[in-house]
Every structure is written in C-alpha cells, then in structure tokens.
Short mmCIF file of C-alpha atoms and ligand atoms in Angstrom, two decimals:
data_model
loop_
_atom_site.label_atom_id
_atom_site.label_comp_id
_atom_site.label_asym_id
_atom_site.label_seq_id
_atom_site.Cartn_x
_atom_site.Cartn_y
_atom_site.Cartn_z
CA MET F 1 0.00 0.00 0.00
CA THR F 2 1.35 3.43 -0.90
CA VAL F 3 0.85 5.88 1.89
CA ARG F 4 -1.19 8.90 0.80
CA VAL F 5 -1.66 11.77 3.20
CA ARG F 6 -3.04 15.23 2.73
CA LEU F 7 -3.13 18.68 4.20
CA ALA F 8 -6.57 20.24 3.88
CA PRO F 9 -6.25 23.93 4.75
CA SER F 10 -9.18 26.34 4.56
CA PRO F 11 -8.08 29.53 2.78
CA THR F 12 -9.86 31.75 5.28
CA GLY F 13 -6.65 33.21 6.70
CA LYS F 14 -2.90 33.16 6.32
CA LEU F 15 -1.00 29.89 6.87
CA HIS F 16 -1.26 29.38 10.62
CA ILE F 17 1.50 27.82 12.69
CA GLY F 18 -0.89 25.01 13.74
CA THR F 19 -1.71 24.13 10.14
CA ALA F 20 1.95 24.38 9.21
CA ARG F 21 2.91 22.01 12.03
CA THR F 22 0.22 19.57 10.80
CA ALA F 23 1.78 19.93 7.35
CA VAL F 24 5.21 19.11 8.79
CA PHE F 25 3.95 15.87 10.36
CA ASN F 26 2.14 14.89 7.16
CA TRP F 27 5.23 15.63 5.11
CA LEU F 28 7.60 13.76 7.46
CA PHE F 29 5.36 10.71 7.58
CA SER F 30 4.82 10.59 3.82
CA ARG F 31 8.51 11.05 3.07
CA HIS F 32 9.50 8.41 5.63
CA GLN F 33 7.00 6.01 4.08
CA LYS F 34 7.95 6.97 0.51
CA GLY F 35 4.35 7.92 -0.03
CA LYS F 36 2.50 10.96 -1.37
CA PHE F 37 1.79 14.24 0.33
CA LEU F 38 -1.27 15.86 -1.25
CA LEU F 39 -2.98 19.19 -0.79
CA ARG F 40 -6.66 19.99 -0.79
CA ILE F 41 -7.84 23.56 -0.55
CA GLU F 42 -11.06 23.53 1.46
CA ASP F 43 -12.68 26.63 0.02
CA THR F 44 -16.33 25.78 0.49
CA ASP F 45 -16.93 28.73 2.81
CA LYS F 46 -17.44 31.19 -0.04
CA ASP F 47 -17.70 34.27 2.13
CA ARG F 48 -14.49 33.75 4.06
CA SER F 49 -12.27 32.00 1.47
CA LYS F 50 -9.94 34.32 -0.47
CA PRO F 51 -7.51 33.55 -3.31
CA GLU F 52 -4.79 35.59 -1.57
CA PHE F 53 -5.00 33.26 1.43
CA THR F 54 -4.62 30.22 -0.84
CA GLN F 55 -1.52 31.88 -2.29
CA ASN F 56 -0.19 32.70 1.17
CA ILE F 57 -0.66 29.05 2.23
CA LEU F 58 1.07 27.64 -0.85
CA ASP F 59 3.92 30.17 -0.55
CA GLY F 60 4.35 29.37 3.13
CA LEU F 61 4.51 25.63 2.53
CA SER F 62 7.03 26.08 -0.29
CA TRP F 63 9.13 28.41 1.83
CA LEU F 64 9.22 25.83 4.63
CA GLY F 65 10.40 23.20 2.16
CA LEU F 66 7.20 21.15 2.41
CA ASP F 67 6.87 20.19 -1.23
CA TRP F 68 3.67 18.42 -2.20
CA ASP F 69 2.80 15.89 -4.88
CA ASP F 70 0.31 16.50 -7.71
CA GLU F 71 -1.82 19.58 -8.23
CA PRO F 72 -3.80 20.74 -5.19
CA VAL F 73 -7.41 19.57 -5.21
CA ILE F 74 -9.88 22.45 -5.02
CA GLN F 75 -12.77 21.36 -2.88
CA SER F 76 -15.37 23.75 -4.28
CA GLU F 77 -14.92 22.17 -7.72
CA ARG F 78 -16.16 18.86 -6.34
CA VAL F 79 -19.52 20.01 -5.04
CA GLU F 80 -21.52 17.75 -7.37
CA GLU F 81 -19.70 14.68 -5.97
CA HIS F 82 -20.57 15.85 -2.48
CA ARG F 83 -24.24 16.30 -3.41
CA LEU F 84 -24.28 12.87 -5.03
CA ALA F 85 -23.10 11.28 -1.80
CA ILE F 86 -25.81 13.14 0.12
CA SER F 87 -28.52 12.01 -2.27
CA GLN F 88 -27.37 8.42 -1.78
CA LEU F 89 -27.77 8.86 1.96
CA LEU F 90 -31.21 10.43 1.45
CA ASP F 91 -32.28 7.61 -0.89
CA ARG F 92 -31.23 5.02 1.64
CA GLY F 93 -33.06 6.72 4.49
CA LEU F 94 -29.79 7.49 6.30
CA ALA F 95 -30.29 11.23 5.95
CA TYR F 96 -33.36 13.47 5.92
CA ARG F 97 -34.50 17.07 5.49
CA CYS F 98 -34.99 18.93 8.73
CA TYR F 99 -37.04 22.15 8.87
CA VAL F 100 -36.45 23.17 12.47
CA SER F 101 -35.82 26.91 12.59
CA GLU F 102 -32.98 28.66 14.41
CA GLN F 103 -35.45 30.02 16.98
CA GLU F 104 -36.85 26.54 17.64
CA LEU F 105 -33.29 25.24 18.08
CA ASP F 106 -32.60 28.03 20.58
CA VAL F 107 -35.70 27.17 22.59
CA MET F 108 -34.65 23.49 22.53
CA ARG F 109 -31.16 24.33 23.83
CA GLU F 110 -32.49 26.63 26.54
CA ALA F 111 -34.79 23.90 27.79
CA GLN F 112 -31.91 21.41 27.81
CA LYS F 113 -29.75 23.86 29.69
CA ALA F 114 -32.50 24.48 32.25
CA SER F 115 -32.69 20.74 32.93
CA GLY F 116 -28.90 20.51 33.22
CA LEU F 117 -28.50 18.57 29.97
CA PRO F 118 -25.84 19.19 27.33
CA PRO F 119 -27.18 20.95 24.23
CA ARG F 120 -28.05 18.72 21.30
CA TYR F 121 -30.52 18.37 18.48
CA ASP F 122 -33.34 16.11 19.66
CA ASN F 123 -33.85 14.47 16.22
CA ARG F 124 -37.45 15.75 16.12
CA HIS F 125 -37.71 15.87 12.30
CA ARG F 126 -36.31 12.40 11.74
CA SER F 127 -39.57 10.86 10.69
CA LEU F 128 -41.69 13.63 9.18
CA THR F 129 -44.56 12.51 7.00
CA ASN F 130 -44.81 13.87 3.45
CA GLU F 131 -47.74 16.05 4.57
CA GLN F 132 -45.72 17.58 7.40
CA GLU F 133 -42.84 18.28 5.05
CA GLU F 134 -45.18 19.97 2.61
CA ILE F 135 -46.57 22.20 5.34
CA TYR F 136 -43.09 23.38 6.31
CA GLN F 137 -42.20 23.95 2.66
CA ALA F 138 -45.39 25.91 2.12
CA GLU F 139 -44.37 28.08 5.11
CA GLY F 140 -41.25 28.90 3.10
CA ARG F 141 -38.89 27.26 5.60
CA GLU F 142 -35.37 26.49 4.46
CA ALA F 143 -34.17 22.94 5.18
CA VAL F 144 -30.92 21.45 6.33
CA ILE F 145 -30.01 17.86 5.61
CA ARG F 146 -29.20 15.74 8.62
CA PHE F 147 -27.41 12.42 8.84
CA ARG F 148 -28.83 9.97 11.38
CA ILE F 149 -26.63 9.23 14.34
CA GLU F 150 -28.00 6.50 16.60
CA ASP F 151 -27.43 7.31 20.27
CA GLU F 152 -26.68 3.64 20.98
CA THR F 153 -23.84 3.44 18.44
CA THR F 154 -20.30 3.15 19.67
CA ILE F 155 -17.51 4.34 17.43
CA THR F 156 -14.02 3.00 17.95
CA TRP F 157 -10.71 3.44 16.19
CA THR F 158 -7.04 3.13 16.94
CA ASP F 159 -5.35 6.47 16.71
CA MET F 160 -1.67 6.49 15.76
CA VAL F 161 -0.97 9.04 18.49
CA ARG F 162 -3.65 8.47 21.08
CA GLY F 163 -4.13 4.70 20.85
CA PRO F 164 -7.60 3.11 21.22
CA MET F 165 -10.41 5.68 21.01
CA GLN F 166 -14.08 5.25 21.76
CA TRP F 167 -17.05 7.59 21.31
CA ARG F 168 -20.72 7.13 21.97
CA GLY F 169 -23.19 8.20 19.35
CA ALA F 170 -25.14 9.92 22.13
CA ASP F 171 -22.24 12.33 22.67
CA LEU F 172 -22.22 13.64 19.11
CA GLY F 173 -24.98 16.22 19.49
CA GLY F 174 -27.81 14.39 17.72
CA ASP F 175 -28.33 13.91 13.99
CA MET F 176 -25.62 15.81 12.18
CA VAL F 177 -26.19 18.58 9.64
CA ILE F 178 -24.43 17.61 6.39
CA ALA F 179 -25.89 20.32 4.12
CA ARG F 180 -27.38 23.77 4.58
CA ARG F 181 -29.72 25.87 2.44
CA ALA F 182 -31.49 22.80 1.10
CA SER F 183 -35.02 22.75 -0.27
CA ALA F 184 -37.55 20.07 -1.17
CA SER F 185 -35.85 19.62 -4.53
CA SER F 186 -32.25 20.65 -3.89
CA ILE F 187 -29.44 19.54 -1.63
CA GLY F 188 -27.96 22.95 -0.99
CA ASP F 189 -24.45 23.44 0.38
CA PRO F 190 -22.68 20.31 1.66
CA LEU F 191 -20.76 20.79 4.91
CA TYR F 192 -17.32 19.95 6.26
CA ASN F 193 -17.75 16.49 7.79
CA LEU F 194 -19.46 15.12 4.71
CA VAL F 195 -17.21 16.69 2.11
CA VAL F 196 -14.03 15.72 3.91
CA VAL F 197 -15.07 12.07 3.88
CA VAL F 198 -16.08 12.12 0.22
CA ASP F 199 -12.87 13.89 -0.78
CA ASP F 200 -10.50 11.83 1.35
CA ALA F 201 -12.02 8.69 -0.13
CA ALA F 202 -11.80 10.08 -3.68
CA MET F 203 -8.16 11.01 -3.13
CA ALA F 204 -7.50 7.51 -1.71
CA ILE F 205 -6.07 8.99 1.47
CA THR F 206 -4.64 6.23 3.67
CA HIS F 207 -3.77 8.30 6.76
CA VAL F 208 -5.47 11.42 8.06
CA ILE F 209 -3.01 13.37 10.20
CA ARG F 210 -4.51 16.48 11.79
CA GLY F 211 -4.89 18.45 14.99
CA GLU F 212 -6.48 17.00 18.08
CA ASP F 213 -9.34 19.53 17.83
CA HIS F 214 -10.78 17.27 15.10
CA ILE F 215 -11.28 14.18 17.30
CA ALA F 216 -15.05 14.58 17.65
CA ASN F 217 -15.25 15.09 13.87
CA THR F 218 -13.41 11.82 13.38
CA ALA F 219 -16.13 9.96 15.26
CA LYS F 220 -18.75 11.56 12.99
CA GLN F 221 -16.71 10.99 9.86
CA LEU F 222 -16.25 7.30 10.65
CA LEU F 223 -20.04 6.93 10.74
CA LEU F 224 -20.20 8.58 7.32
CA TYR F 225 -17.53 6.25 5.88
CA GLN F 226 -19.63 3.35 7.08
CA ALA F 227 -22.87 4.75 5.69
CA LEU F 228 -21.32 5.53 2.31
CA GLU F 229 -19.64 2.10 2.25
CA LEU F 230 -16.20 3.59 1.90
CA SER F 231 -13.13 2.23 3.59
CA SER F 232 -11.84 4.57 6.26
CA PRO F 233 -8.27 5.83 6.63
CA THR F 234 -6.07 5.50 9.70
CA PHE F 235 -6.12 8.58 11.93
CA ALA F 236 -3.39 10.42 13.82
CA HIS F 237 -4.40 13.34 16.01
CA THR F 238 -1.48 15.54 16.85
CA PRO F 239 -1.30 17.56 20.09
CA LEU F 240 -2.36 21.18 20.06
CA ILE F 241 0.16 23.99 20.18
CA LEU F 242 -0.25 25.87 23.46
CA ASN F 243 0.89 29.33 24.45
CA PRO F 244 3.40 29.65 27.30
CA GLU F 245 0.44 29.83 29.74
CA GLY F 246 -0.79 26.45 28.55
CA ARG F 247 -3.82 27.66 26.58
CA LYS F 248 -4.43 26.96 22.89
CA LEU F 249 -2.23 29.29 20.84
CA SER F 250 -4.45 31.92 19.27
CA LYS F 251 -4.30 35.20 17.40
CA ARG F 252 -4.20 36.94 20.78
CA ASP F 253 -0.74 35.48 21.32
CA GLY F 254 0.64 37.74 18.62
CA VAL F 255 2.45 36.21 15.71
CA THR F 256 0.78 33.03 14.54
CA SER F 257 1.07 33.04 10.77
CA ILE F 258 4.06 31.66 8.94
CA SER F 259 4.48 34.80 6.84
CA ASP F 260 4.76 36.85 10.05
CA PHE F 261 7.53 34.57 11.35
CA GLN F 262 9.20 34.97 7.97
CA ALA F 263 8.93 38.75 8.13
CA MET F 264 10.49 38.79 11.61
CA GLY F 265 13.50 37.04 10.20
CA TYR F 266 13.11 33.45 11.27
CA THR F 267 14.71 31.10 8.79
CA SER F 268 12.55 28.42 7.23
CA GLU F 269 15.03 25.78 8.42
CA ALA F 270 14.84 26.84 12.08
CA LEU F 271 11.07 27.18 12.00
CA ALA F 272 10.58 23.77 10.37
CA ASN F 273 13.02 22.27 12.88
CA TYR F 274 11.19 23.89 15.78
CA MET F 275 7.72 22.92 14.54
CA THR F 276 8.86 19.30 14.33
CA LEU F 277 9.97 19.47 17.95
CA LEU F 278 6.53 20.82 18.90
CA GLY F 279 5.07 17.43 19.68
CA TRP F 280 7.77 15.05 18.43
CA SER F 281 10.68 13.88 20.59
CA VAL F 282 13.88 13.03 18.79
CA PRO F 283 15.10 9.43 19.04
CA GLU F 284 17.91 8.81 21.51
CA GLY F 285 21.26 10.00 20.25
CA MET F 286 19.78 12.39 17.68
CA ASP F 287 20.61 16.06 17.90
CA GLU F 288 17.71 18.50 18.38
CA GLN F 289 19.02 20.51 15.46
CA PHE F 290 18.12 18.76 12.24
CA THR F 291 16.83 19.28 8.73
CA LEU F 292 13.40 18.07 7.64
CA LEU F 293 15.07 15.37 5.56
CA GLU F 294 17.02 14.11 8.56
CA ALA F 295 13.84 14.03 10.65
CA ALA F 296 11.97 12.23 7.84
CA GLN F 297 14.49 9.40 7.95
CA CYS F 298 13.51 8.42 11.47
CA PHE F 299 10.02 9.92 11.85
CA SER F 300 7.32 7.80 13.43
CA PHE F 301 4.16 8.50 15.39
CA ASP F 302 5.46 6.50 18.36
CA ARG F 303 7.46 9.54 19.33
CA VAL F 304 4.61 12.05 18.94
CA ASN F 305 3.38 13.13 22.38
CA LYS F 306 -0.23 13.10 23.45
CA ALA F 307 0.07 16.19 25.64
CA GLY F 308 -0.20 19.69 24.19
CA ALA F 309 3.07 21.29 23.10
CA LYS F 310 3.97 24.63 24.69
CA PHE F 311 5.39 27.20 22.34
CA ASP F 312 8.86 28.14 23.55
CA TRP F 313 10.16 31.35 21.97
CA ASP F 314 13.58 31.01 23.58
CA LYS F 315 14.13 27.65 21.99
CA LEU F 316 12.99 28.83 18.58
CA ASN F 317 15.25 31.89 18.88
CA TRP F 318 18.17 29.72 19.92
CA LEU F 319 17.66 27.42 16.94
CA ASN F 320 17.41 30.40 14.61
CA ALA F 321 20.57 32.01 15.99
CA GLN F 322 22.49 28.73 15.71
CA LEU F 323 21.47 28.43 12.10
CA LEU F 324 22.27 32.01 11.17
CA HIS F 325 25.66 31.81 12.86
CA GLY F 326 26.53 28.84 10.70
CA TRP F 327 25.53 30.47 7.41
CA PRO F 328 28.25 31.40 4.91
CA SER F 329 28.47 35.17 4.50
CA LEU F 330 27.08 35.16 0.98
CA LYS F 331 23.91 33.35 2.07
CA LEU F 332 23.54 35.76 4.95
CA LEU F 333 24.11 38.73 2.65
CA GLU F 334 21.47 37.46 0.24
CA ALA F 335 18.99 37.20 3.11
CA LEU F 336 19.85 40.64 4.48
CA GLU F 337 20.00 42.56 1.19
CA PRO F 338 16.22 42.61 0.51
CA ARG F 339 15.67 43.90 4.04
CA TRP F 340 18.26 46.63 3.54
CA GLN F 341 16.72 47.53 0.19
CA ARG F 342 13.33 47.78 1.86
CA GLU F 343 14.81 50.53 4.03
CA GLY F 344 16.07 52.27 0.89
CA TRP F 345 19.71 51.58 1.76
CA VAL F 346 22.29 51.24 -0.99
CA ALA F 347 25.59 49.58 -0.12
CA LYS F 348 28.88 51.14 -1.34
CA ASP F 349 29.66 47.94 -3.18
CA ARG F 350 29.14 44.23 -2.78
CA LEU F 351 32.41 43.63 -1.02
CA TRP F 352 31.55 46.26 1.57
CA ALA F 353 28.09 44.74 2.02
CA ASN F 354 29.58 41.30 2.40
CA ASP F 355 32.02 42.57 5.04
CA LEU F 356 29.11 44.17 6.88
CA ALA F 357 27.21 40.87 6.82
CA ILE F 358 30.30 39.09 8.21
CA LEU F 359 30.56 41.69 10.97
CA LEU F 360 26.90 41.45 12.03
CA GLY F 361 26.35 37.71 11.53
CA PRO F 362 27.55 36.42 14.91
CA SER F 363 25.23 38.72 16.87
CA LEU F 364 22.03 38.00 14.97
CA THR F 365 19.13 36.07 16.45
CA LEU F 366 16.68 37.11 13.74
CA LEU F 367 17.41 38.37 10.25
CA GLU F 368 15.48 41.49 11.18
CA ASP F 369 18.18 42.20 13.81
CA GLY F 370 20.45 42.63 10.80
CA VAL F 371 18.40 45.70 9.90
CA ASN F 372 18.57 47.42 13.28
CA GLN F 373 22.23 46.64 13.64
CA ALA F 374 23.08 47.74 10.10
CA ARG F 375 21.22 51.04 10.40
CA PRO F 376 24.21 53.12 11.66
CA PHE F 377 26.24 51.88 8.69
CA PHE F 378 23.73 53.36 6.26
CA GLU F 379 22.32 56.32 8.17
CA GLU F 380 24.09 58.77 10.43
CA PRO F 381 22.89 57.78 13.89
CA ALA F 382 21.69 60.23 16.50
CA LEU F 383 23.81 60.27 19.65
CA GLU F 384 22.12 58.42 22.50
CA ASP F 385 22.39 59.80 26.03
CA ASP F 386 25.05 57.39 27.21
CA ALA F 387 27.11 58.15 24.09
CA LEU F 388 26.83 61.87 24.86
CA ASN F 389 27.92 61.21 28.45
CA GLN F 390 30.88 59.22 27.23
CA LEU F 391 32.01 62.13 25.05
CA GLU F 392 31.96 64.35 28.17
CA GLN F 393 34.57 62.15 29.87
CA ASP F 394 37.92 63.82 30.60
CA GLY F 395 40.20 63.56 27.63
CA ALA F 396 37.59 61.98 25.36
CA ARG F 397 37.28 64.88 22.94
CA PRO F 398 41.01 65.73 22.79
CA ALA F 399 41.79 62.09 22.00
CA LEU F 400 39.17 61.97 19.25
CA GLN F 401 40.53 65.29 17.97
CA ALA F 402 44.02 63.78 17.77
CA LEU F 403 42.65 60.79 15.93
CA LEU F 404 40.82 62.98 13.45
CA CYS F 405 43.96 65.05 12.85
CA SER F 406 45.98 61.98 11.84
CA LEU F 407 43.15 60.84 9.61
CA GLU F 408 42.92 64.20 7.92
CA LEU F 409 46.67 64.63 7.52
CA ASN F 410 47.04 61.29 5.81
CA ALA F 411 44.41 60.58 3.20
CA TRP F 412 44.24 56.84 3.83
CA ASP F 413 41.77 54.85 1.72
CA GLY F 414 40.70 52.78 4.60
CA VAL F 415 41.68 51.76 8.08
CA ASP F 416 42.97 48.24 8.59
CA VAL F 417 43.54 46.64 11.97
CA GLU F 418 47.21 47.49 12.11
CA LEU F 419 46.74 51.14 11.19
CA ALA F 420 43.81 51.42 13.58
CA GLN F 421 45.88 50.09 16.48
CA THR F 422 48.71 52.49 15.70
CA LEU F 423 46.38 55.47 15.42
CA LEU F 424 44.60 54.63 18.65
CA LYS F 425 47.89 54.27 20.48
CA GLU F 426 49.22 57.58 19.17
CA ALA F 427 46.01 59.48 19.83
CA SER F 428 45.65 58.20 23.38
CA ALA F 429 49.28 59.05 24.10
CA SER F 430 49.01 62.54 22.66
CA ALA F 431 45.83 63.32 24.62
CA ASP F 432 47.10 61.43 27.65
CA VAL F 433 43.98 59.28 28.05
CA LYS F 434 43.64 55.57 28.50
CA LYS F 435 43.14 53.64 25.26
CA GLY F 436 39.97 52.14 26.73
CA ILE F 437 38.40 55.58 27.13
CA LEU F 438 39.35 56.49 23.59
CA MET F 439 37.88 53.28 22.21
CA LYS F 440 34.63 53.76 24.06
CA SER F 441 34.44 57.36 22.88
CA LEU F 442 35.22 56.34 19.32
CA ARG F 443 32.35 53.86 19.39
CA ALA F 444 30.06 56.57 20.80
CA ALA F 445 31.09 58.92 17.99
CA LEU F 446 30.82 56.35 15.20
CA LEU F 447 27.65 54.50 16.21
CA GLY F 448 25.94 56.99 18.50
CA ARG F 449 25.72 54.30 21.17
CA LEU F 450 28.03 52.32 23.39
CA GLN F 451 27.12 48.82 22.22
CA GLY F 452 27.81 47.32 18.86
CA PRO F 453 29.93 44.90 16.92
CA ASP F 454 33.73 44.78 16.79
CA LEU F 455 34.98 48.39 16.93
CA ILE F 456 37.95 48.17 14.59
CA THR F 457 35.95 46.43 11.86
CA THR F 458 33.12 48.93 12.36
CA TRP F 459 35.60 51.77 11.96
CA GLY F 460 37.10 50.10 8.88
CA LEU F 461 33.70 49.83 7.22
CA LEU F 462 32.80 53.46 7.95
CA ALA F 463 36.26 54.60 6.84
CA ARG F 464 35.65 53.03 3.45
CA LEU F 465 32.70 55.42 3.12
CA GLY F 466 34.65 58.37 4.52
CA ASP F 467 32.00 58.51 7.24
CA ASP F 468 34.41 57.95 10.15
CA ARG F 469 35.80 61.46 9.76
CA LYS F 470 32.35 63.05 9.38
CA ARG F 471 31.12 61.38 12.53
CA LEU F 472 34.19 62.33 14.50
CA ARG F 473 33.93 65.93 13.36
CA ARG F 474 30.34 66.34 14.54
CA CYS F 475 31.32 65.27 18.07
CA LEU F 476 34.10 67.79 18.56
N1 LIG I 501 -10.22 22.38 6.56
C1 LIG I 501 -10.03 21.72 7.81
C2 LIG I 501 -9.18 22.59 8.71
O1 LIG I 501 -8.45 23.44 8.21
C3 LIG I 501 -9.40 20.39 7.57
C4 LIG I 501 -9.39 19.49 8.69
C5 LIG I 501 -9.00 18.09 8.28
O2 LIG I 501 -7.79 17.89 8.16
O3 LIG I 501 -9.86 17.28 8.06
O4 LIG I 501 -9.25 22.49 9.92
#
C-alpha cells in the first residue's frame, strides 16, 4: 500500500502555525513512508475563502520546504460529488430534510440547559410525514439535511498518536447537519464532515493526520464512511500547540502566521526544525538541530506526544541564531540585502556589504536584527544619552581630535587593523587618556551608542565610506 496523506487547509486566513505544524507531520510521515503528500484547498466557505489566502498558504509551505505531490485539489470544484453522496444517503433513508428553525433550536437548547442537559438536536424531524414536510415547505422554511446518528452506536478506532479511542453516538450532538440551504428539490451546500469524507475517499487517502481539535469530527466521519460504504483511513491526532500559559495558541498570542515569522527574520530551516519538535521527541542519540530530511528518515508517530506542546520562543530563537551563525556570509548577505533595500539603503559595493554581513552575523538572532544593527552603517545615527555622556569624559574629545587630525593629515583609503591600532595608540598618548576611554568614545562617535559589533571592523567599514571622519567631526 502506498501511503497517501493530505493537508486540507481552509483559505480563510494566512498559513497558521498550527496548520503548518500539521503539514510538517504529514510531510515527514509521507517522506518516511515513501508515499504521497497531497494538498486539498477547502474553500467551500465562499464568504471567508480568499484567493490571496490560498496563495499565502502555498507560498508558506514552499518556503518551509514542504513540497507536495500533484496539483492541489480544489474542494469547491467537487460540489456535485458531495451532493451525489448526500442524495445516496437520502435515498437510503440514512439522511433526511430537517425544517427546524434557528429560533426553535434556541428554545430546545435553553430547555436542555435548564434541565442541566448538554445541548443537542433532539432528532425531532427524523420521521416527518410527506404532509408535514409539505406544510413546512409551504411556510417557506429552508431545510438542512441531517445524517442519522444513533445514540446507541459506539464508534471505535485506533489512533496512531492516542491509541484506542471510543465515542458514543449519544455524545455527538444528535443527527448531524451535512448540508445547509437545502429545499424540497435541492441539496444545498454540503458541509465539512461530509465533504471531507467524500474527498479523502476520492483522493485515496490512507492516513489522516490532523490536529487534536478534530477528534469529535473523526467519530462523525467514521459513521459517514460506514454509511457511504467507503473504507476509512487510519487517523493520527497531533497535540495542540499551546501558548506559554498552557492555553491553545491563538491570534491573541501575537504572531501566529508563517508569513509573520518569515517577516520577523526566522529562517525556514529553524522554523521547520522547531515545529517538528513541537510534539515530536527526537530518538535517543539524535541532535535536536536537524533538517526536515534528517527528521523524515527516522520519523514515526510512536514519538509524537499526546500532551499539548507549549510554544517556547527562547528555543525557537536559539535554533534560529544557531542556524544564522553557521551560514556562509554570501547566504547571509542574500537574506539581508532585501531587508536593507526595503529601508532604501544602498551599499557602497558588494564587497563592503559582504564585510558588513560578516561583521553582524555572529550577533544575529533574527534576520530582522540585521536591519537594526546595520542602520548606523547606512544612516548617520543620532547620539544616545550614554554616548553623549561618554564624550563628556575627561580627555575623550582631545583624543578623538588627535585621531581625526591623523586621519585628515594622511588621506588613507581605509583603516585596517594594524593602522587602527597604531592610530589609537598615538592618539591616546598625545591626549594622555587611556586607550579604553578612547575606544569607548570612538564607538560613541561612530555609532551613536556604546554597544555594537567589533569596533575596529566597524571603523574600517565606515572609513571606506569616509564617514568615520564626518562622525568624529560632529562630536568635537
Ligand atoms: N479544513 C479543515 C481545517 O483546516 C481540515 C481538517 C481536516 O484535516 O480534516 O481544519
């Protein structure tokens, strides 16, 4: 049997971290099993589905390196298949039209609540006579189509993550709505649980791997597989991603879409690595830093945890920093350049830009840090308070003045380490200040702040622009 799995995102928003993590597990399993990873765009909610979200989802998956097989299936194009399945259920008496109005449902739920019962549909239109149906139709009521769920049924399956599972029909909320906006002669709009079953069967999906929030749907879907005489796939329900407080990660937690992580400067490799660790424990002896391909080689559901996975920013940041620090300078430059261009910055030349990337690389956690830290190399920085205080230190200005004099007397093209050391020594001697004070003051003058990357290299880069002198002059 060839393993066939799918990701079935709804294009009602940008690619969410939860969906992306589900995609990672689907991808890892399919690649480990040498099977197929398919996509299905679940765009049946016409009001909320948008083509730009579909594009965002596809772009996000590609960026993460989660390549899929075949063309994505577009669910809305399959509506006639869905309706056909519903008419089979209607013909066989397994589904029926229900005319209960929203208000009647509300009254029903209130009464249940008042008697301390969980809300459910009480199956009251299960056995309407033709005459009753006609009366409701004549009243102009819209129908839904409901699938019969017997309270006495027990649904069982073995979940690849959670082991043996059991649900009672009575806990599924009564007969399930499988289509809305139906009429006496039409089926209307088929709904999620029905269409997912019809589509997964049509795509010959062998394993459905999705978030734990779908468990109750699985019980309902298994009943539909049975009723439609389709063979059901194996299920794996992966743990939810929780925020650091232990609640389900939601929009309120800030960044949750993959394109936002991308914009902040997370690398696709670190994010894919981290998402794999959200719920999967590495086998003994395996490093926690790995590529998707390495994880695919040993991926199995035995090592997927049942408990929710807490999102740990520190760990993700650490993984990202490790990755960035290992990048060759050209790769780093290529990642930083579009961000610099976005700011309207033009580098002196490529060699200079490459040297800047080499200078900043070791201190980056996010690629976006490479914008903040590069700013004083492209724009003259304002002097921060502590930089101003530093320049007030005894001897600071005379030493900088001495330094500037040597620079102006000798029109050097640049400042290399050796020359820099000599100049610093001479200037501190002539102004009679400690070299440490001079260096601190030089940093304050060049960068406008007291922290930053290696001073001599910083000076060298600014000297190549002639900006070292300008910045010294304005401080004197
Ligand atoms: N469209 C559903 C979702 O995004 C798919 C769930 C499933 O995998 O069946 O939650």
